[in-house]
Tab-separated table of C-alpha atoms and ligand atoms in Angstrom:
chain	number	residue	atom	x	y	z
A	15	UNK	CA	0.000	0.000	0.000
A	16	UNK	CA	1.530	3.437	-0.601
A	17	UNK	CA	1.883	5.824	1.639
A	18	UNK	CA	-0.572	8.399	0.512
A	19	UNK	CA	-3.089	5.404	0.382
A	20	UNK	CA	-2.283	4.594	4.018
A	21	UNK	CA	-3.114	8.190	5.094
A	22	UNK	CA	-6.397	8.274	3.500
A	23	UNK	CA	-7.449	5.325	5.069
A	24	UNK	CA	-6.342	7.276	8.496
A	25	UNK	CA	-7.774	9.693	7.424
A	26	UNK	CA	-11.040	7.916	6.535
A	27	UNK	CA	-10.946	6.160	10.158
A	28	UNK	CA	-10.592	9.037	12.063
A	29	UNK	CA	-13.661	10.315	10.080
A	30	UNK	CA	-15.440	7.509	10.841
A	31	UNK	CA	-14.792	7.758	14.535
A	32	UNK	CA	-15.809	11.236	14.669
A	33	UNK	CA	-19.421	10.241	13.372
A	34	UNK	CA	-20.192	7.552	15.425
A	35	UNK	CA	-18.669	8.680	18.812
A	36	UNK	CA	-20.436	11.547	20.007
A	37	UNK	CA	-17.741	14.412	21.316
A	38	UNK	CA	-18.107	15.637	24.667
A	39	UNK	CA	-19.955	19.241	22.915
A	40	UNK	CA	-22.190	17.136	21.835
A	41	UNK	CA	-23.452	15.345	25.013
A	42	UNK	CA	-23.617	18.643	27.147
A	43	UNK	CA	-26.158	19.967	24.608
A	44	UNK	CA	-27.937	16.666	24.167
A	45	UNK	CA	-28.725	16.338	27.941
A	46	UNK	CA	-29.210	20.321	28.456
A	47	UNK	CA	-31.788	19.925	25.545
A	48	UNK	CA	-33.355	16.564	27.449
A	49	UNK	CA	-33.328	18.741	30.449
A	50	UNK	CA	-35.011	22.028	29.106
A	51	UNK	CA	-37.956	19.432	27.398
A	52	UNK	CA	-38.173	18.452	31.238
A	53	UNK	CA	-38.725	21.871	32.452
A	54	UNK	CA	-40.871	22.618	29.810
A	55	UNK	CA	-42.772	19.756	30.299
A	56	UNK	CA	-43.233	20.255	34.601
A	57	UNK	CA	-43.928	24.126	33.706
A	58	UNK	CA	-47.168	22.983	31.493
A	59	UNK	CA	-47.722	20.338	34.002
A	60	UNK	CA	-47.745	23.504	36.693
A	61	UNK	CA	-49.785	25.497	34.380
A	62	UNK	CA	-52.458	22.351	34.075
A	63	UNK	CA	-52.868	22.160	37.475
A	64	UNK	CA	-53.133	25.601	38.003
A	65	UNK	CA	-56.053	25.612	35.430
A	66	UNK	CA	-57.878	22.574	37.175
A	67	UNK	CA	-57.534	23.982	40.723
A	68	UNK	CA	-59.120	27.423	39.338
A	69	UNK	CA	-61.518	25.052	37.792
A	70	UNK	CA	-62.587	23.503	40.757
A	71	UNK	CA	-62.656	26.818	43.446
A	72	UNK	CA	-64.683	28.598	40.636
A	73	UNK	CA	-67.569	25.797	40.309
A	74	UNK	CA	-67.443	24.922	44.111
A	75	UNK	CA	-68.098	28.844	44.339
A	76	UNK	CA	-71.197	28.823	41.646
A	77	UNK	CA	-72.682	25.678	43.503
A	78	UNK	CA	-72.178	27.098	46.697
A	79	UNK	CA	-74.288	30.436	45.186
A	80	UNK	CA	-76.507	27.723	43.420
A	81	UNK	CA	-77.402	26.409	46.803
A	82	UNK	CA	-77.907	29.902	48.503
A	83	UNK	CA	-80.316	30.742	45.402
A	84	UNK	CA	-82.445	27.696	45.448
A	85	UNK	CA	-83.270	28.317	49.247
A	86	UNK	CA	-84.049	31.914	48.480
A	87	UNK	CA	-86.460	30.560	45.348
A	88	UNK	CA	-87.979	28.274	47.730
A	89	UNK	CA	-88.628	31.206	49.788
A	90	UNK	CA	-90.432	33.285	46.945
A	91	UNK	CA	-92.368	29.965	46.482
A	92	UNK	CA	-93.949	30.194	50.116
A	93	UNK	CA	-94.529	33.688	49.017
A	94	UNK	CA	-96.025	33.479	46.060
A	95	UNK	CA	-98.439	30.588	47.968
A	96	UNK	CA	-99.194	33.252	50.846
A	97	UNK	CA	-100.145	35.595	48.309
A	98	UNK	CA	-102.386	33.285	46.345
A	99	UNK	CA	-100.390	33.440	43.302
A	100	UNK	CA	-101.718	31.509	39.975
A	101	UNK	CA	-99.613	29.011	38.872
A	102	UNK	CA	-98.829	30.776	35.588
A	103	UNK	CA	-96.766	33.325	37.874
A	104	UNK	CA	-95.137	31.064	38.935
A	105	UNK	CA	-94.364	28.442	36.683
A	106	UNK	CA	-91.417	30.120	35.404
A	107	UNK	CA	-89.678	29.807	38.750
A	108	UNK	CA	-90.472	25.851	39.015
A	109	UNK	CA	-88.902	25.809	35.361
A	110	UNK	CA	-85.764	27.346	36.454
A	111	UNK	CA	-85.549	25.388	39.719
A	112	UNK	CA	-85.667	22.081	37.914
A	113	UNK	CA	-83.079	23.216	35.690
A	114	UNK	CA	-80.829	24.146	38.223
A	115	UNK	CA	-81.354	21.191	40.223
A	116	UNK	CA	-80.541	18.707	37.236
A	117	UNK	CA	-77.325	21.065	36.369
A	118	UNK	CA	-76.398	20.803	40.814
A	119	UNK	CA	-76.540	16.995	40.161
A	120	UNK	CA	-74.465	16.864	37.527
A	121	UNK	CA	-71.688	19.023	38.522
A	122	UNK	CA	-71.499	17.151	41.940
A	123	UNK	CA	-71.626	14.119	39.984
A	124	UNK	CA	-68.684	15.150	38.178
A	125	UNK	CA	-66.825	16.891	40.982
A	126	UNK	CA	-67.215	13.109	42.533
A	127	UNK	CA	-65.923	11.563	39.353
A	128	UNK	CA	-62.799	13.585	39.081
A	129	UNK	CA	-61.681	14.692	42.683
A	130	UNK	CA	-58.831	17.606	41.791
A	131	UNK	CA	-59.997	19.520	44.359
A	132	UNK	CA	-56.485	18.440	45.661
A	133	UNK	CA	-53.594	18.896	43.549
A	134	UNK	CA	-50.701	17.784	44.481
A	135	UNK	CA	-47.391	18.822	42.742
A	136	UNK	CA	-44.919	18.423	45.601
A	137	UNK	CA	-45.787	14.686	46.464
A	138	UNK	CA	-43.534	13.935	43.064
A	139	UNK	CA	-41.554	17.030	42.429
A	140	UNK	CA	-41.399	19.342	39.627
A	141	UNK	CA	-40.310	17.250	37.826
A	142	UNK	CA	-43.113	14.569	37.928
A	143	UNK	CA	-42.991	12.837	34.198
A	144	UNK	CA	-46.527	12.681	33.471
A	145	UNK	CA	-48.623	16.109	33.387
A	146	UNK	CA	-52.279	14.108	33.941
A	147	UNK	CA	-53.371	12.539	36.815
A	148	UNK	CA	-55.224	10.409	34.643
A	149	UNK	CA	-53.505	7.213	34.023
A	150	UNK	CA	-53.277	7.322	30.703
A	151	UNK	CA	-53.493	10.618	28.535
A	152	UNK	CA	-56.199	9.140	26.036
A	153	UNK	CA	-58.255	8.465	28.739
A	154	UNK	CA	-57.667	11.617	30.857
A	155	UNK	CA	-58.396	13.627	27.079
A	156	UNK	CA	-61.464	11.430	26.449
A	157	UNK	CA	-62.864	12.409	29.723
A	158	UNK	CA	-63.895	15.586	30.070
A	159	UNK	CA	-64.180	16.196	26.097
A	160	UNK	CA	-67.497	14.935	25.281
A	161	UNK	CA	-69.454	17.692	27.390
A	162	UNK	CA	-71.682	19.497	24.959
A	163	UNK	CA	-70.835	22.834	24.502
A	164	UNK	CA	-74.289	24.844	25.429
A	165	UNK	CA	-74.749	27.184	22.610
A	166	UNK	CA	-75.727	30.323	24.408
A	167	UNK	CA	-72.680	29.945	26.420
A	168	UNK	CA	-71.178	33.880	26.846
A	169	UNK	CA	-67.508	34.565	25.850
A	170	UNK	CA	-67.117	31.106	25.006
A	171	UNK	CA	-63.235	30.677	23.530
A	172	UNK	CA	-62.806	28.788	20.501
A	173	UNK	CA	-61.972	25.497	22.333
A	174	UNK	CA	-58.174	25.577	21.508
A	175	UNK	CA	-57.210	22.146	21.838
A	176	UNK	CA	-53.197	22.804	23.047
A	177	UNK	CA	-53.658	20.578	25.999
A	178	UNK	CA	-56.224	18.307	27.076
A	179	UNK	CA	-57.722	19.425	30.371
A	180	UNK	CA	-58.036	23.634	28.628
A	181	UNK	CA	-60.182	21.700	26.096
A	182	UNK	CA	-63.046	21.484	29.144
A	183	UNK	CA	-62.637	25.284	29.143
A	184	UNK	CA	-65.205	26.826	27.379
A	185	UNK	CA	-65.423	30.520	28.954
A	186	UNK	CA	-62.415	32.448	30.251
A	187	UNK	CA	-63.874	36.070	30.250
A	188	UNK	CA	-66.308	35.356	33.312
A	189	UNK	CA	-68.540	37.522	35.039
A	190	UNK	CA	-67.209	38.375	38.832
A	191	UNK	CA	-70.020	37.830	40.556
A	192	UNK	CA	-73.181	35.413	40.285
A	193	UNK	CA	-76.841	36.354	41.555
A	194	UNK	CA	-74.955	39.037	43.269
A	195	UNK	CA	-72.556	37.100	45.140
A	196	UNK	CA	-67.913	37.293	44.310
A	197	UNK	CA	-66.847	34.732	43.296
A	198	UNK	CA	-63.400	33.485	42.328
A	199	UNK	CA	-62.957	34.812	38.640
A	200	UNK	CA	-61.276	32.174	36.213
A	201	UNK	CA	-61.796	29.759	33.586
A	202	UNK	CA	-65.191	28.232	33.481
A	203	UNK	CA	-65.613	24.628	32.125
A	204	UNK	CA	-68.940	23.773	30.643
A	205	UNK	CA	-70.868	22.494	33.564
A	206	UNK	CA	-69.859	25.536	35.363
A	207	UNK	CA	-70.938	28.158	32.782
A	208	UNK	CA	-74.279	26.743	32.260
A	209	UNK	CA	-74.684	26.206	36.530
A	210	UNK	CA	-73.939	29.949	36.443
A	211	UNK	CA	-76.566	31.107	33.986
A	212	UNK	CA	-79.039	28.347	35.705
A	213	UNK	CA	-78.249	31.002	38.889
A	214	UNK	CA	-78.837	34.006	37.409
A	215	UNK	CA	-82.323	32.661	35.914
A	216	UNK	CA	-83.605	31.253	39.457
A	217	UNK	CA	-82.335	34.256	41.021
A	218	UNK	CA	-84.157	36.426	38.775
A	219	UNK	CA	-86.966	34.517	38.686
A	220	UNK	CA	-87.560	34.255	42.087
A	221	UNK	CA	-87.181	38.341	42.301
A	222	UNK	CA	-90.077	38.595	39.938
A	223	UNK	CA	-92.342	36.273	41.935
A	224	UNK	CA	-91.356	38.145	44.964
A	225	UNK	CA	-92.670	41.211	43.402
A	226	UNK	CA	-95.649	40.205	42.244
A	227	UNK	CA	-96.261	38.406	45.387
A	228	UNK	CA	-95.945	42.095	47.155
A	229	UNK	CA	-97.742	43.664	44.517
A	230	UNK	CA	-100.886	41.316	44.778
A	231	UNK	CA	-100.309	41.891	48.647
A	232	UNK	CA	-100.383	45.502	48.548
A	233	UNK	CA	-103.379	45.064	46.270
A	234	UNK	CA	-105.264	42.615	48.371
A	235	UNK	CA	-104.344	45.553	51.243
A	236	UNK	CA	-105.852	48.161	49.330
A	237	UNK	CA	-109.241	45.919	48.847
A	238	UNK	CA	-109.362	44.828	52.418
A	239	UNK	CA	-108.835	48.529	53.129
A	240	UNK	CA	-111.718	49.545	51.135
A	241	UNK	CA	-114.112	46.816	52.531
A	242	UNK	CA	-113.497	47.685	55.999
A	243	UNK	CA	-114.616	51.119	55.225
A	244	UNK	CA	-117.215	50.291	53.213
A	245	UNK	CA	-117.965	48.202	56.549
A	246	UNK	CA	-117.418	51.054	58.859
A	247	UNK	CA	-119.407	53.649	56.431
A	248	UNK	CA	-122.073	50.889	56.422
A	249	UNK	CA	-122.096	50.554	59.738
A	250	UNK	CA	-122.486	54.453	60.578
A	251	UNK	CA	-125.508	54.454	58.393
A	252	UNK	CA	-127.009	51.762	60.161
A	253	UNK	CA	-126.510	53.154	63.104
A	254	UNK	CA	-127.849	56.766	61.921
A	255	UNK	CA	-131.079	55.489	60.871
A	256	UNK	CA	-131.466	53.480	63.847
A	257	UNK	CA	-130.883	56.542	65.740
A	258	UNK	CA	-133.504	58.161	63.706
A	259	UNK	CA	-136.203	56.113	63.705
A	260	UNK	CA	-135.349	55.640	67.782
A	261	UNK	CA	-135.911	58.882	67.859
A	262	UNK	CA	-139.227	59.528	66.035
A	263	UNK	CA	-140.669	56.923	67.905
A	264	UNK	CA	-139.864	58.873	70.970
A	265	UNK	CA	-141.316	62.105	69.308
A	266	UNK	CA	-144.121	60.140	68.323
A	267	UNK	CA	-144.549	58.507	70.994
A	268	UNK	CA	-144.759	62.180	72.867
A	269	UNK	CA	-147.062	63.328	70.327
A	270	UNK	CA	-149.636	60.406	71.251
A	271	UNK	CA	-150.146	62.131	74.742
A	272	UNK	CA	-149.275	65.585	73.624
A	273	UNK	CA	-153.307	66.817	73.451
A	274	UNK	CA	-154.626	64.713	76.499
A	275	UNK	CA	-154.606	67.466	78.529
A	276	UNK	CA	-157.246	69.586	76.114
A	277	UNK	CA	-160.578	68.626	76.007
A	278	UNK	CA	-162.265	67.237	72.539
A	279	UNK	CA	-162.437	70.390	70.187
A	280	UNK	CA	-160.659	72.596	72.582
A	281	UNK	CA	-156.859	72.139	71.333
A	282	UNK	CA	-155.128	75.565	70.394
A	283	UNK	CA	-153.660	75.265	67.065
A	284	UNK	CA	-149.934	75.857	67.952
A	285	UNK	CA	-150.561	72.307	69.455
A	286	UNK	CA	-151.360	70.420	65.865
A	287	UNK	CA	-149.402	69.978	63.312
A	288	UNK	CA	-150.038	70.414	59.572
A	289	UNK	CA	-150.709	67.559	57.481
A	290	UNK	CA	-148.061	68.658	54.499
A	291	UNK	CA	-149.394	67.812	51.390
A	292	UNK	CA	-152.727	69.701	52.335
A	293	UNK	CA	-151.521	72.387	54.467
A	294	UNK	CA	-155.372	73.358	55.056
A	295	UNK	CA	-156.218	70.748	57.090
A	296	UNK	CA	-154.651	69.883	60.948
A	297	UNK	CA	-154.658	66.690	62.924
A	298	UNK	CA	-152.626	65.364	66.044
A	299	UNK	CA	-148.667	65.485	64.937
A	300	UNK	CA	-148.464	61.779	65.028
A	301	UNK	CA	-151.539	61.853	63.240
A	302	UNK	CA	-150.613	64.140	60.771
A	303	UNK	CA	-147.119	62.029	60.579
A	304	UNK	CA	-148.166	58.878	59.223
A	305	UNK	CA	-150.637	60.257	57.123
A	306	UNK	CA	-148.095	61.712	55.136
A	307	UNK	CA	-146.346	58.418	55.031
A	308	UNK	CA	-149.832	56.449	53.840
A	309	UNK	CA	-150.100	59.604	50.893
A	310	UNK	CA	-146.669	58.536	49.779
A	311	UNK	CA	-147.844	55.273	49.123
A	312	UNK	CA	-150.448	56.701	47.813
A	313	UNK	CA	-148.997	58.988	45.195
A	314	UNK	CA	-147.166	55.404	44.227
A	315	UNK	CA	-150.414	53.788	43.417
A	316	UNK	CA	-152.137	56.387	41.909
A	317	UNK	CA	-150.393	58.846	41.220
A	318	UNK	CA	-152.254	61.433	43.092
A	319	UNK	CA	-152.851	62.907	46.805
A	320	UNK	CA	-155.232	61.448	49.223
A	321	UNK	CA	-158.097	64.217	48.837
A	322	UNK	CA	-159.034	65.332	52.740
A	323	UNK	CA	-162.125	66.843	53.039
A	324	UNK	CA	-162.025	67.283	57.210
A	325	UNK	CA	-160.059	66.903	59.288
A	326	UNK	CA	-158.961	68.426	63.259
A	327	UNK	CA	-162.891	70.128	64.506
A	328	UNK	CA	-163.393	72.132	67.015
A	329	UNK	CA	-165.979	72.310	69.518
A	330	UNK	CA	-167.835	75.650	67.357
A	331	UNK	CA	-166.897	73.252	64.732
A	332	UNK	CA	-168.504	70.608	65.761
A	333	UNK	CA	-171.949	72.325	67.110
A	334	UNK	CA	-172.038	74.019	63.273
A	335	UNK	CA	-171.976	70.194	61.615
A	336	UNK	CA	-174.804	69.054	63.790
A	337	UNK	CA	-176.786	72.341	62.675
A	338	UNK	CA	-176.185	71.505	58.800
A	339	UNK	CA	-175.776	67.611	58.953
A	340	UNK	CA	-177.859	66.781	61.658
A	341	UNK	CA	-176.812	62.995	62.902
A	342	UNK	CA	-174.409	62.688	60.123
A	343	UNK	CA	-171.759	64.610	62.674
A	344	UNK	CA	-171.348	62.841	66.125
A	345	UNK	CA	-172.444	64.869	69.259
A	346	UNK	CA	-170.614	67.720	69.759
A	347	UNK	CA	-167.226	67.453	72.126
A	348	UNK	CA	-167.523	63.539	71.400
A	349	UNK	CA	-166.150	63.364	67.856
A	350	UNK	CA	-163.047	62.008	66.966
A	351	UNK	CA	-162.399	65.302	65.081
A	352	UNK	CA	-162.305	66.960	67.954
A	353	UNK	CA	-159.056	64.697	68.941
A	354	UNK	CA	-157.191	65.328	65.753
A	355	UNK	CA	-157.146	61.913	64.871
A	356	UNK	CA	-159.414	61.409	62.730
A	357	UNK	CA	-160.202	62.932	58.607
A	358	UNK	CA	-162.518	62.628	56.121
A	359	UNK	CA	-161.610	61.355	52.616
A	360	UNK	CA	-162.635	62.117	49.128
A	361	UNK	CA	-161.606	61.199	45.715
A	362	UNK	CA	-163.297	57.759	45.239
A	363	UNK	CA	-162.325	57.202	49.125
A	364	UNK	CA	-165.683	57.993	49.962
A	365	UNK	CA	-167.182	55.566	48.189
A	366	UNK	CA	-167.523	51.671	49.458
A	367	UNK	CA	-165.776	49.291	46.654
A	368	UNK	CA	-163.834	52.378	44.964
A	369	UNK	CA	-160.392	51.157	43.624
A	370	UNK	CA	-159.240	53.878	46.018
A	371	UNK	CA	-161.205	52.642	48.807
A	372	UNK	CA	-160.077	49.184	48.582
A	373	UNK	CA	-156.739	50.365	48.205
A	374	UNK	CA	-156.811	51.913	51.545
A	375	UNK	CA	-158.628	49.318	53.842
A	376	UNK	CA	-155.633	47.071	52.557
A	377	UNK	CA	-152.772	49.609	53.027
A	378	UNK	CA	-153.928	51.919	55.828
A	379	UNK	CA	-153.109	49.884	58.394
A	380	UNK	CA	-149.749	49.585	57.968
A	381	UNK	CA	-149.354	52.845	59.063
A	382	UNK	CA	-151.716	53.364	61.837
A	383	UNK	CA	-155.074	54.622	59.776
A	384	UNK	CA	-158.466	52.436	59.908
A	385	UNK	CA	-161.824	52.277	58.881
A	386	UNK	CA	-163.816	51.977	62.150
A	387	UNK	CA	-166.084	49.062	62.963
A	388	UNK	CA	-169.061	51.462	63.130
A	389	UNK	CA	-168.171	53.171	59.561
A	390	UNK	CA	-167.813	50.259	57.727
A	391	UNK	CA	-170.243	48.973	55.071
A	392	UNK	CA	-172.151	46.796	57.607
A	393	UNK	CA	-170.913	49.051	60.523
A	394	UNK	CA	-174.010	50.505	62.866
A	395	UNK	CA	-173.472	53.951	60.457
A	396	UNK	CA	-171.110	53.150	57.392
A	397	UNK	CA	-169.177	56.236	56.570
A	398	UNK	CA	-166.481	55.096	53.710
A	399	UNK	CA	-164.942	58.314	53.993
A	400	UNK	CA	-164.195	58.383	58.319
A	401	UNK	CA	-160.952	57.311	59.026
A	402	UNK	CA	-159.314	57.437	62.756
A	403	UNK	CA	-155.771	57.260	63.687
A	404	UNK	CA	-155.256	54.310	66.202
A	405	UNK	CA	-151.060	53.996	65.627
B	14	ZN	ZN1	-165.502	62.091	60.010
C-alpha cells in the first residue's frame, strides 16, 4: 500500500470515529436539551394544574351560590303561595328550579368523578414525568371532552385544543359575581358556565315572583282597606237610621199624649201639626205624621194625593156640623175630630168598593189609619170616607 493510500485510510478512520462517537460538545447539549424538554414539560404540568384547581374553586363557588339561590327561590315559592299566586306566575320559577337542580346533580356528579380539588405537585416534584393525573393521557383527554358545549354559552373561547384538560374550558372572560354574590374569577368549564346562567335565571326569577307576590299583597291591602270602610261607612248608616227612627218613635210617641190634657175640640192650634201635602187641614202630629207616610204610598199607586175633606174640629166646629148635617156629625165634644185623629176622605175614598177605597182598607193599616167598625159597610153607620188614627 503506498503511503498516501495509508493516510487516506487514516484519514477515513478518524472520520469515521468522529461520526459515530459523540464528542463531549455534543453530550452537554444533548442532555441540556433533554433537560429544558423536562422543564418545559413540569412548567405545562404547573400550568395544568393551576387551570384545574381554578376550575374547581370557581364551580365549588357557583354551587355554593346555586345552593344559597335555590333556598331563596324556595322562599319566593312560600310567598307566592301566601299571596295566592296563579300558577302561571309562577311556573317560570319551578322551570328554572328544575333546571338548576338537574345542572347541581351533575356538577357534583362530576366533581365526585374527578376529585382535583387536591392537587398535588410536591408529592412527586417538579419534575413529575406525566402532566395528567389520569392514568393514561387518552383516557384523561377522552374524559372531560365529550361535554356538549351549550350554545348560548357567553364569551365562550374557541376550544383551543393545546392541551387536554383547557379543552373542558369553554369561557375564560367570566362575570365576577353570580346572583350578586364574588366569586373566584377564572376559567369556566362547561358544567360551570351553564350552573352559572341556571343562577342568574332562578335568582331572577324568584325576584319577579317576589314582586308580584308584594304587589298582589299591597293590592289585596288596598281591597281589604276599602271593605273595611265600606264596613265602617255601612255601619255608621245603620246606626244613623237606627238613631232616627229611635228617635221619632220617641217624638211620636210624645205626640200620642201631647193633646190629652185639652178637652175634645178645645186644642189651640200651635198644638197640631199640619198635614203637608194639604196644608189646610190639621190633625194630632203623630196623626198628621203617618198620614203623610200612607199619601206617599199613595202617590205610588195612583199617582195622586189622598183628597181630605175634614179633618182636626173644634168644639164651634162641631156644634155648626150638627146644625147643617144633623146625625151625620157625632155629638158635639164627642167626635173624633175633635181629637185630631181622625179625617174625612174624598176622591173615590168615599165611596164603598172604589179602587181607592179598597186600596186603603188594605194599606192603611200599615201605618196606623183604619176604617172603624161602626163606619164600615155593615158598621151601625157606614161612613167610607171616616178614618181614625189608632197607631
Ligand atoms: Zn168624620
Amino acid at each position: 500500500m503506498a503511503r498516501g493510500a495509508v493516510a487516506v485510510a487514516m484519514a477515513l478512520s478518524v472520520g469515521a470515529y468522529a461520526f459515530t462517537v459523540p464528542s463531549m460538545a455534543d453530550v452537554t447539549a444533548q442532555r441540556q436539551a433533554a433537560e429544558q424538554a423536562q422543564e418545559e414539560q413540569a412548567v405545562q404540568t404547573a400550568s395544568a394544574e393551576a387551570t384545574e384547581v381554578a376550575l374547581t374553586e370557581r364551580r365549588a363557588a357557583v354551587v355554593q351560590v346555586a345552593d344559597s339561590v335555590a333556598a331563596r327561590a324556595q322562599v319566593a315559592k312560600e310567598t307566592a303561595s301566601a299571596a295566592a299566586l296563579t300558577a302561571e306566575v309562577v311556573a317560570p320559577l319551578d322551570e328554572a328550579v328544575a333546571e338548576l337542580g338537574e345542572l347541581l346533580e351533575l356538577a357534583r356528579a362530576e366533581s365526585a368523578a374527578s376529585p382535583v380539588s387536591a392537587p398535588e405537585p410536591a408529592a412527586t416534584g417538579p419534575a413529575a414525568p406525566l402532566p395528567q393525573s389520569a392514568p393514561s393521557p387518552t383516557e384523561g383527554a377522552a374524559e372531560p371532552a365529550p361535554e356538549p358545549l351549550p350554545s348560548d354559552a357567553p364569551a365562550a373561547t374557541p376550544t383551543p385544543s393545546a392541551s387536554p384538560s383547557e379543552t373542558t374550558i369553554v369561557a375564560t372572560e367570566v362575570p365576577a359575581t353570580v346572583a350578586g354574590v364574588d366569586v373566584p374569577q377564572g376559567p369556566e368549564d362547561a358544567t360551570t358556565a351553564r350552573l352559572r346562567e341556571a343562577v342568574e335565571k332562578v335568582a331572577q326569577a324568584s325576584a319577579q315572583v317576589v314582586l308580584v307576590a308584594e304587589a298582589n299583597s299591597a293590592a289585596v291591602e288596598v281591597a281589604a282597606g276599602v271593605q273595611a270602610a265600606a264596613a265602617a261607612e255601612s255601619e255608621r248608616a245603620a246606626a244613623e237610621a237606627a238613631r232616627v227612627a229611635a228617635e221619632r218613635a220617641a217624638t211620636r210617641a210624645a205626640w200620642r199624649t201631647s193633646l190629652d190634657k185639652y178637652s175634645n175640640g178645645q186644642v189651640p192650634e200651635s198644638a197640631l201639626c199640619d198635614v203637608a201635602f194639604d196644608p189646610s187641614h190639621e190633625l194630632r202630629c203623630d196623626a198628621a205624621q203617618q198620614l203623610e207616610q200612607l199619601d206617599a204610598a199613595y202617590v205610588d199607586a195612583f199617582g195622586v194625593h189622598i183628597t181630605i175633606s175634614d179633618s182636626y174640629r173644634s168644639l164651634a166646629g162641631q156644634y155648626a156640623c150638627t146644625r147643617t148635617k144633623g146625625s151625620l156629625c157625632a155629638a158635639p165634644g164627642t167626635s173624633n175630630h175633635g181629637l185630631g185623629t181622625a179625617v174625612d176622605l174624598g176622591g173615590g175614598i168615599q165611596t164603598f168598593g172604589t179602587r181607592q177605597h179598597r186600596w186603603l182598607v188594605a194599606n192603611a193599616d200599615e201605618y196606623g189609619w183604619t176604617l172603624p167598625d161602626w163606619a164600615r159597610a155593615t158598621g151601625s153607620k157606614p161612613e167610607a170616607w171616616h178614618w181614625e188614627y189608632v197607631g
